[in-house]
Amino acid sequence: MQEREPIIQFKDFGFKYKSQSEPTLYDINLTICKGEKVLICGPSGCGKTTIAHCINGLIPSSYPGEATGELTIAGSSFRDLDIFKLSKTVGTVLQDSDAQFIGMTVGEDIAFALENDRIPLDQMRERVAEVSMKTGVYSFLRHAPHQLSGGLKQRVSLAGVLVDDVDVLLFDEPLANLDPATGKTTIEMIDELYRTTGKTVIIIEHRLEDVLHRDIDRIVLMGEGRIIADMDSASLLSSDLLKKNGIREPLYITALKYAGVNINEDIRPQRIDTLDLSDEDIAKVQNWYHSVPEKPQPAEAPVILDAKGITFSYGGSAIKALDAVDLTIHKGEMMSIVGKNGAGKSTLSKVICGFERQQKGTIFLSGEDLASMSIKERADHIGYVMQNPNQMISKPMIRDEVALGLVLEGKLSKKEIDRKVDSVLKVCGLYPFRNWPVSALSYGQKKRVTIASILSMDPEIIILDEPTAGQDYRHYTDIMEFLRSLNEMGITIILITHDMHLMIEYCTRAVVLSDSRKIADTSCEEVLTDSEVVEEANLKETSLSVLAGMCGIFDAQDFIRRFITADREARK
Amino acid sequence: MITFDTRLLAALTVLAVVVMIVSKVRISDVKVLFWFSFVFMILNTFLIFVFSPEHGVTVYGTRHEICHLVWKVYLVKEQLFYLLNIVLKYTSTIPVVILFVSTTDPSEFASSLNRIGVSYKIAYSVSLALRYIPDIQREYHDISIAQQARGLEMASRKQSFLKRLKNAASMLFPLIISSMNRIEVIANAMELRGFGKDKKRTWYSARPFRAADIFSVVVCVLMLAASIVLGIINGGRYFNPFV
């Protein structure tokens, strides 16, 4: 490989936030060269976001603290740079593009950096037109950014950064909140940009398999504030470092490992489409597949919730948010509602909970018509957990928050409430924290608090909206195993998600919504192997079915099913 | 606007309604705002009457009794006329305020504020605040629903005023927390793209000053002049038909 000029260089770098007693970064030695494409990954709290903030100048501008060692960016020491100077070298695309749009229109948002550079209006218009053509958003210049689809939003945020002609593009968790298909096209878009402009690209992300959809020069793996590995993707996937550090391996890699295939650089494991399996390896996969016992099909339980022909539109709008949707939920099942953003998933759950009233259709709960029940009466049977726990928690103390519903109900004595709250806190693993303030908890723990506050009302069904959004693998597993344990206690669980892993791992059934209609209602494996449904609902085929095809296993659904069974066993 | 001249207020009310119709703002879009201000207006007028049933007498200096109501409370002509002025004050301003909020592009407003000398940082804060009103409304709606599902009753008549106030406060807690998060994200996004580095900036949404703008400025100056002139003629803020 030819010598390249370094553009970002950390030397024995460390950093401690002003508000914290322990450093967040230790002994960072990392060189990123011009024209490289690097992925920085690691579990939550590993320091990857802190590294990003050091590179784009948010440290120390927004987050002051003490730095040790040296960091050089484009030839200058970080001590001589500030966020404004850095913004000419490093362009940052933040996660959650919705919250970062500043302009009212796409054009204005793209022009924002130019405005701050005092570029005259006519030049500004020219530059915006040029960049928007390059990123393919020219025809949307007058639209409000919030009205665009997830993929277009990503392009707009990218255009807003590209107007500055930066050398380095920094993507901070670009895949968070995107549906699987949009995530895939985002990775393709970044790659295309990388190839055509030759800019240095740094991606911060923990969803490894999705990023590896396109080639990456190097992966920097972080853990607890240190760099654990800095190597090419093939070597990293061949090691066991990912698993040890709480990063989920691509599913096909896990499957190959279960089958006893030796993963090394020679089989080119970095992408499923470069994978080169020998006949011997294929035989191993086939043998393993046949050795995994078939999962017994659960017996059909009685129907608990039966919605028929639900039709709904917001505020008298002519556009239907739900169009004659049927939904049948069986007692004790754990199922998912999937589909692209805006397909009607959240609306359907709001209608079930009575937050919105359907114009047509009926909903029966255990044979009883819900039409005459108020929000509160429905909530006694069906609990709803919002995506963002901060939107639900209204008491500063954990105990009070969990007790709130019971206190408001006023049926139980204080003693009975205390006893009930204690038992719920124990179930949720929050008992040791019972007297803590909510603000001292992590995101995942807050999520548990919101679930606990719903559980205290003894609902038969709990609906959760994106329960694991933005969580790393460890927290994801934590939350999902907890939900599974609740499910095993007999609570019916409905998950609204666009995480395909979550769906196949934890759900027996998926209902797919697309453009306000139900387009599939079947087992998760069947949904993911039906290319028409996958395409229409912006889902993504799993790499497992590709692997099954490579190994001559025709029944991809059965392969997925057996993989999940084996994986559950292995993780126990 | 300090005037309480009934004739001017009536004329302004007519003007406000005409402008509202000309603007083609859909009533359904601003219905909630209208209701809110209407309820507030009624409440305001009612409370003035309850707490100071003879305020009109102090204002106009005469007392024309119509009839006795209860206890020490009498229905007085001056009071009714005074309350009419209060209502007119509302009806002349509310449509204009609603029109301003629903037709002003926050970005254009910010760039114009900046042009007349307001610091661009302040101008931008105003624009962002206007912009986030719908977002925060939506969020408030979501939060209030989640709280209602847990048995918090917002508009129930069964509860005391204090209790209802407490319930509303517990909805504000999550709203404030999530708004703080929102502020952090947008502030970072703005700084990362160079907001605040110079004393001045240019505006993509800048609009040139047109003939229509000059016309509106002239109309506004005329209205202000009218209220001052009437103030001098009336010898105070009120038009007094009783002397």
PDB file of C-alpha atoms in Angstrom, chain A residues 253-453:
ATOM      1  CA  ILE A 253     -20.468 -15.048  10.520  1.00  0.00           C
ATOM      2  CA  THR A 254     -22.175 -16.292  13.674  1.00  0.00           C
ATOM      3  CA  ALA A 255     -23.876 -19.052  11.682  1.00  0.00           C
ATOM      4  CA  LEU A 256     -20.545 -20.095  10.120  1.00  0.00           C
ATOM      5  CA  LYS A 257     -18.937 -20.200  13.540  1.00  0.00           C
ATOM      6  CA  TYR A 258     -21.714 -22.419  14.888  1.00  0.00           C
ATOM      7  CA  ALA A 259     -21.173 -24.707  11.937  1.00  0.00           C
ATOM      8  CA  GLY A 260     -17.515 -24.955  12.882  1.00  0.00           C
ATOM      9  CA  VAL A 261     -16.199 -23.188   9.782  1.00  0.00           C
ATOM     10  CA  ASN A 262     -12.800 -21.643  10.362  1.00  0.00           C
ATOM     11  CA  ILE A 263     -13.136 -17.923   9.676  1.00  0.00           C
ATOM     12  CA  ASN A 264      -9.931 -16.420   8.317  1.00  0.00           C
ATOM     13  CA  GLU A 265      -8.942 -13.781   5.784  1.00  0.00           C
ATOM     14  CA  ASP A 266      -8.743 -16.374   2.992  1.00  0.00           C
ATOM     15  CA  ILE A 267     -12.488 -16.904   2.882  1.00  0.00           C
ATOM     16  CA  ARG A 268     -12.986 -13.107   2.615  1.00  0.00           C
ATOM     17  CA  PRO A 269     -15.562 -12.852   5.382  1.00  0.00           C
ATOM     18  CA  GLN A 270     -15.962  -9.043   5.276  1.00  0.00           C
ATOM     19  CA  ARG A 271     -19.059  -9.137   3.108  1.00  0.00           C
ATOM     20  CA  ILE A 272     -21.544 -11.879   2.399  1.00  0.00           C
ATOM     21  CA  ASP A 273     -21.147 -11.314  -1.340  1.00  0.00           C
ATOM     22  CA  THR A 274     -17.350 -11.731  -1.219  1.00  0.00           C
ATOM     23  CA  LEU A 275     -17.533 -14.830   0.943  1.00  0.00           C
ATOM     24  CA  ASP A 276     -15.633 -17.724  -0.582  1.00  0.00           C
ATOM     25  CA  LEU A 277     -16.601 -21.027   1.020  1.00  0.00           C
ATOM     26  CA  SER A 278     -14.841 -24.285   0.185  1.00  0.00           C
ATOM     27  CA  ASP A 279     -16.867 -27.461  -0.441  1.00  0.00           C
ATOM     28  CA  GLU A 280     -15.756 -28.650   2.958  1.00  0.00           C
ATOM     29  CA  ASP A 281     -17.122 -25.485   4.603  1.00  0.00           C
ATOM     30  CA  ILE A 282     -20.414 -25.883   2.776  1.00  0.00           C
ATOM     31  CA  ALA A 283     -20.670 -29.461   3.987  1.00  0.00           C
ATOM     32  CA  LYS A 284     -20.057 -28.262   7.526  1.00  0.00           C
ATOM     33  CA  VAL A 285     -22.894 -25.739   7.278  1.00  0.00           C
ATOM     34  CA  GLN A 286     -25.232 -28.405   5.868  1.00  0.00           C
ATOM     35  CA  ASN A 287     -24.335 -30.879   8.607  1.00  0.00           C
ATOM     36  CA  TRP A 288     -24.857 -28.264  11.262  1.00  0.00           C
ATOM     37  CA  TYR A 289     -28.186 -27.284   9.752  1.00  0.00           C
ATOM     38  CA  HIS A 290     -29.457 -30.850   9.907  1.00  0.00           C
ATOM     39  CA  SER A 291     -28.143 -31.341  13.430  1.00  0.00           C
ATOM     40  CA  VAL A 292     -30.129 -28.452  14.939  1.00  0.00           C
ATOM     41  CA  PRO A 293     -33.452 -29.742  16.235  1.00  0.00           C
ATOM     42  CA  GLU A 294     -36.564 -28.251  14.691  1.00  0.00           C
ATOM     43  CA  LYS A 295     -38.326 -25.767  16.880  1.00  0.00           C
ATOM     44  CA  PRO A 296     -41.719 -27.093  17.914  1.00  0.00           C
ATOM     45  CA  GLN A 297     -44.515 -24.845  16.644  1.00  0.00           C
ATOM     46  CA  PRO A 298     -46.356 -23.239  19.543  1.00  0.00           C
ATOM     47  CA  ALA A 299     -49.952 -24.285  19.932  1.00  0.00           C
ATOM     48  CA  GLU A 300     -52.519 -21.726  18.820  1.00  0.00           C
ATOM     49  CA  ALA A 301     -53.652 -19.725  21.849  1.00  0.00           C
ATOM     50  CA  PRO A 302     -57.072 -18.095  22.129  1.00  0.00           C
ATOM     51  CA  VAL A 303     -57.534 -14.668  20.564  1.00  0.00           C
ATOM     52  CA  ILE A 304     -57.123 -11.785  23.012  1.00  0.00           C
ATOM     53  CA  LEU A 305     -57.339  -8.786  20.695  1.00  0.00           C
ATOM     54  CA  ASP A 306     -59.268  -8.716  17.462  1.00  0.00           C
ATOM     55  CA  ALA A 307     -59.300  -5.594  15.288  1.00  0.00           C
ATOM     56  CA  LYS A 308     -61.297  -5.654  12.064  1.00  0.00           C
ATOM     57  CA  GLY A 309     -61.295  -3.239   9.160  1.00  0.00           C
ATOM     58  CA  ILE A 310     -59.627  -0.383  11.022  1.00  0.00           C
ATOM     59  CA  THR A 311     -59.704   2.746   8.873  1.00  0.00           C
ATOM     60  CA  PHE A 312     -58.358   6.019  10.176  1.00  0.00           C
ATOM     61  CA  SER A 313     -57.196   9.388   8.906  1.00  0.00           C
ATOM     62  CA  TYR A 314     -55.785  12.282  10.907  1.00  0.00           C
ATOM     63  CA  GLY A 315     -57.883  15.393  11.424  1.00  0.00           C
ATOM     64  CA  GLY A 316     -60.345  14.842   8.601  1.00  0.00           C
ATOM     65  CA  SER A 317     -57.511  14.502   6.090  1.00  0.00           C
ATOM     66  CA  ALA A 318     -58.388  12.681   2.877  1.00  0.00           C
ATOM     67  CA  ILE A 319     -55.256  10.555   3.131  1.00  0.00           C
ATOM     68  CA  LYS A 320     -55.863   7.413   5.090  1.00  0.00           C
ATOM     69  CA  ALA A 321     -53.284   6.607   7.762  1.00  0.00           C
ATOM     70  CA  LEU A 322     -54.836   3.146   8.126  1.00  0.00           C
ATOM     71  CA  ASP A 323     -56.877   1.498   5.425  1.00  0.00           C
ATOM     72  CA  ALA A 324     -59.052  -1.436   6.451  1.00  0.00           C
ATOM     73  CA  VAL A 325     -56.388  -3.073   8.615  1.00  0.00           C
ATOM     74  CA  ASP A 326     -57.173  -6.350  10.404  1.00  0.00           C
ATOM     75  CA  LEU A 327     -55.095  -7.432  13.367  1.00  0.00           C
ATOM     76  CA  THR A 328     -55.542 -10.536  15.469  1.00  0.00           C
ATOM     77  CA  ILE A 329     -53.412 -11.051  18.557  1.00  0.00           C
ATOM     78  CA  HIS A 330     -53.298 -14.356  20.398  1.00  0.00           C
ATOM     79  CA  LYS A 331     -52.970 -14.568  24.130  1.00  0.00           C
ATOM     80  CA  GLY A 332     -49.390 -14.847  25.335  1.00  0.00           C
ATOM     81  CA  GLU A 333     -47.699 -14.244  22.014  1.00  0.00           C
ATOM     82  CA  MET A 334     -44.798 -11.959  21.280  1.00  0.00           C
ATOM     83  CA  MET A 335     -45.230 -10.474  17.840  1.00  0.00           C
ATOM     84  CA  SER A 336     -44.085  -7.482  15.843  1.00  0.00           C
ATOM     85  CA  ILE A 337     -45.563  -4.844  13.594  1.00  0.00           C
ATOM     86  CA  VAL A 338     -43.046  -3.774  10.976  1.00  0.00           C
ATOM     87  CA  GLY A 339     -42.900  -1.516   7.934  1.00  0.00           C
ATOM     88  CA  LYS A 340     -41.245   1.672   6.760  1.00  0.00           C
ATOM     89  CA  ASN A 341     -41.527   5.029   8.507  1.00  0.00           C
ATOM     90  CA  GLY A 342     -44.984   6.474   8.102  1.00  0.00           C
ATOM     91  CA  ALA A 343     -46.581   3.171   7.088  1.00  0.00           C
ATOM     92  CA  GLY A 344     -49.086   3.400   9.943  1.00  0.00           C
ATOM     93  CA  LYS A 345     -47.420   1.264  12.638  1.00  0.00           C
ATOM     94  CA  SER A 346     -47.611   3.843  15.400  1.00  0.00           C
ATOM     95  CA  THR A 347     -51.050   4.989  14.306  1.00  0.00           C
ATOM     96  CA  LEU A 348     -52.371   1.449  14.586  1.00  0.00           C
ATOM     97  CA  SER A 349     -51.124   1.143  18.156  1.00  0.00           C
ATOM     98  CA  LYS A 350     -52.560   4.553  19.034  1.00  0.00           C
ATOM     99  CA  VAL A 351     -55.947   3.480  17.718  1.00  0.00           C
ATOM    100  CA  ILE A 352     -55.797   0.277  19.754  1.00  0.00           C
ATOM    101  CA  CYS A 353     -54.998   2.267  22.906  1.00  0.00           C
ATOM    102  CA  GLY A 354     -57.779   4.736  22.205  1.00  0.00           C
ATOM    103  CA  PHE A 355     -55.453   7.729  21.780  1.00  0.00           C
ATOM    104  CA  GLU A 356     -57.015   8.125  18.347  1.00  0.00           C
ATOM    105  CA  ARG A 357     -60.444   6.900  17.332  1.00  0.00           C
ATOM    106  CA  GLN A 358     -60.869   4.934  14.125  1.00  0.00           C
ATOM    107  CA  GLN A 359     -63.483   6.127  11.628  1.00  0.00           C
ATOM    108  CA  LYS A 360     -64.359   2.592  10.619  1.00  0.00           C
ATOM    109  CA  GLY A 361     -63.821  -0.847  12.067  1.00  0.00           C
ATOM    110  CA  THR A 362     -64.148  -2.569  15.412  1.00  0.00           C
ATOM    111  CA  ILE A 363     -61.733  -3.690  18.110  1.00  0.00           C
ATOM    112  CA  PHE A 364     -62.598  -6.448  20.554  1.00  0.00           C
ATOM    113  CA  LEU A 365     -60.553  -7.293  23.623  1.00  0.00           C
ATOM    114  CA  SER A 366     -61.306 -10.771  24.977  1.00  0.00           C
ATOM    115  CA  GLY A 367     -64.670 -10.516  23.265  1.00  0.00           C
ATOM    116  CA  GLU A 368     -65.522  -7.107  24.688  1.00  0.00           C
ATOM    117  CA  ASP A 369     -66.007  -4.114  22.361  1.00  0.00           C
ATOM    118  CA  LEU A 370     -63.473  -1.366  23.116  1.00  0.00           C
ATOM    119  CA  ALA A 371     -65.560   1.372  21.478  1.00  0.00           C
ATOM    120  CA  SER A 372     -67.136   2.579  24.708  1.00  0.00           C
ATOM    121  CA  MET A 373     -63.928   2.480  26.771  1.00  0.00           C
ATOM    122  CA  SER A 374     -61.924   5.591  27.635  1.00  0.00           C
ATOM    123  CA  ILE A 375     -58.169   5.856  27.280  1.00  0.00           C
ATOM    124  CA  LYS A 376     -57.751   5.021  30.938  1.00  0.00           C
ATOM    125  CA  GLU A 377     -60.090   2.032  30.847  1.00  0.00           C
ATOM    126  CA  ARG A 378     -58.244   0.597  27.881  1.00  0.00           C
ATOM    127  CA  ALA A 379     -54.927   1.286  29.592  1.00  0.00           C
ATOM    128  CA  ASP A 380     -55.924  -1.083  32.398  1.00  0.00           C
ATOM    129  CA  HIS A 381     -55.731  -3.886  29.835  1.00  0.00           C
ATOM    130  CA  ILE A 382     -53.321  -2.574  27.207  1.00  0.00           C
ATOM    131  CA  GLY A 383     -50.158  -0.743  28.267  1.00  0.00           C
ATOM    132  CA  TYR A 384     -48.343   1.482  25.806  1.00  0.00           C
ATOM    133  CA  VAL A 385     -44.615   2.190  26.153  1.00  0.00           C
ATOM    134  CA  MET A 386     -43.428   5.131  24.092  1.00  0.00           C
ATOM    135  CA  GLN A 387     -40.155   5.076  22.215  1.00  0.00           C
ATOM    136  CA  ASN A 388     -38.572   7.892  24.194  1.00  0.00           C
ATOM    137  CA  PRO A 389     -38.667   7.184  27.941  1.00  0.00           C
ATOM    138  CA  ASN A 390     -38.089  10.869  28.676  1.00  0.00           C
ATOM    139  CA  GLN A 391     -41.527  11.569  27.249  1.00  0.00           C
ATOM    140  CA  MET A 392     -43.187   9.240  29.732  1.00  0.00           C
ATOM    141  CA  ILE A 393     -41.415   9.818  33.006  1.00  0.00           C
ATOM    142  CA  SER A 394     -43.080  12.572  34.986  1.00  0.00           C
ATOM    143  CA  LYS A 395     -41.811  12.000  38.524  1.00  0.00           C
ATOM    144  CA  PRO A 396     -38.261  12.718  39.642  1.00  0.00           C
ATOM    145  CA  MET A 397     -38.020   9.577  41.830  1.00  0.00           C
ATOM    146  CA  ILE A 398     -38.140   6.012  40.507  1.00  0.00           C
ATOM    147  CA  ARG A 399     -40.498   4.734  43.187  1.00  0.00           C
ATOM    148  CA  ASP A 400     -43.000   7.546  42.681  1.00  0.00           C
ATOM    149  CA  GLU A 401     -42.918   7.070  38.934  1.00  0.00           C
ATOM    150  CA  VAL A 402     -43.714   3.365  39.160  1.00  0.00           C
ATOM    151  CA  ALA A 403     -46.417   4.017  41.754  1.00  0.00           C
ATOM    152  CA  LEU A 404     -48.031   6.898  39.851  1.00  0.00           C
ATOM    153  CA  GLY A 405     -50.745   4.924  38.075  1.00  0.00           C
ATOM    154  CA  LEU A 406     -51.782   3.133  41.282  1.00  0.00           C
ATOM    155  CA  VAL A 407     -51.809   6.348  43.317  1.00  0.00           C
ATOM    156  CA  LEU A 408     -53.983   8.088  40.737  1.00  0.00           C
ATOM    157  CA  GLU A 409     -56.342   5.148  40.664  1.00  0.00           C
ATOM    158  CA  GLY A 410     -56.728   5.481  44.427  1.00  0.00           C
ATOM    159  CA  LYS A 411     -58.134   1.970  44.918  1.00  0.00           C
ATOM    160  CA  LEU A 412     -55.326   0.499  47.001  1.00  0.00           C
ATOM    161  CA  SER A 413     -54.047   1.575  50.391  1.00  0.00           C
ATOM    162  CA  LYS A 414     -50.563   3.028  50.671  1.00  0.00           C
ATOM    163  CA  LYS A 415     -49.273  -0.249  52.078  1.00  0.00           C
ATOM    164  CA  GLU A 416     -50.710  -2.299  49.242  1.00  0.00           C
ATOM    165  CA  ILE A 417     -49.276   0.119  46.694  1.00  0.00           C
ATOM    166  CA  ASP A 418     -45.836  -0.155  48.307  1.00  0.00           C
ATOM    167  CA  ARG A 419     -45.985  -3.918  48.205  1.00  0.00           C
ATOM    168  CA  LYS A 420     -47.051  -3.966  44.590  1.00  0.00           C
ATOM    169  CA  VAL A 421     -44.414  -1.419  43.529  1.00  0.00           C
ATOM    170  CA  ASP A 422     -41.720  -3.447  45.290  1.00  0.00           C
ATOM    171  CA  SER A 423     -42.699  -6.597  43.478  1.00  0.00           C
ATOM    172  CA  VAL A 424     -42.784  -4.824  40.098  1.00  0.00           C
ATOM    173  CA  LEU A 425     -39.389  -3.243  40.773  1.00  0.00           C
ATOM    174  CA  LYS A 426     -38.006  -6.696  41.564  1.00  0.00           C
ATOM    175  CA  VAL A 427     -39.365  -8.153  38.342  1.00  0.00           C
ATOM    176  CA  CYS A 428     -37.751  -5.312  36.412  1.00  0.00           C
ATOM    177  CA  GLY A 429     -34.413  -5.577  38.203  1.00  0.00           C
ATOM    178  CA  LEU A 430     -34.806  -2.055  39.521  1.00  0.00           C
ATOM    179  CA  TYR A 431     -35.279  -2.913  43.180  1.00  0.00           C
ATOM    180  CA  PRO A 432     -31.715  -1.930  44.190  1.00  0.00           C
ATOM    181  CA  PHE A 433     -32.333   1.523  42.680  1.00  0.00           C
ATOM    182  CA  ARG A 434     -35.814   1.990  44.146  1.00  0.00           C
ATOM    183  CA  ASN A 435     -34.932   5.185  46.000  1.00  0.00           C
ATOM    184  CA  TRP A 436     -32.808   6.711  43.259  1.00  0.00           C
ATOM    185  CA  PRO A 437     -33.741   9.740  41.202  1.00  0.00           C
ATOM    186  CA  VAL A 438     -34.668   8.852  37.633  1.00  0.00           C
ATOM    187  CA  SER A 439     -32.030  11.243  36.286  1.00  0.00           C
ATOM    188  CA  ALA A 440     -29.245   9.004  37.634  1.00  0.00           C
ATOM    189  CA  LEU A 441     -30.273   6.128  35.368  1.00  0.00           C
ATOM    190  CA  SER A 442     -28.990   5.156  31.942  1.00  0.00           C
ATOM    191  CA  TYR A 443     -31.278   5.175  28.926  1.00  0.00           C
ATOM    192  CA  GLY A 444     -31.873   1.437  29.144  1.00  0.00           C
ATOM    193  CA  GLN A 445     -32.719   1.651  32.849  1.00  0.00           C
ATOM    194  CA  LYS A 446     -35.127   4.505  32.184  1.00  0.00           C
ATOM    195  CA  LYS A 447     -36.769   2.285  29.627  1.00  0.00           C
ATOM    196  CA  ARG A 448     -37.228  -0.309  32.346  1.00  0.00           C
ATOM    197  CA  VAL A 449     -38.739   2.299  34.617  1.00  0.00           C
ATOM    198  CA  THR A 450     -41.336   3.144  31.974  1.00  0.00           C
ATOM    199  CA  ILE A 451     -42.095  -0.537  31.498  1.00  0.00           C
ATOM    200  CA  ALA A 452     -42.317  -0.987  35.278  1.00  0.00           C
ATOM    201  CA  SER A 453     -44.766   1.898  35.568  1.00  0.00           C
TER     202      SER A 453
END
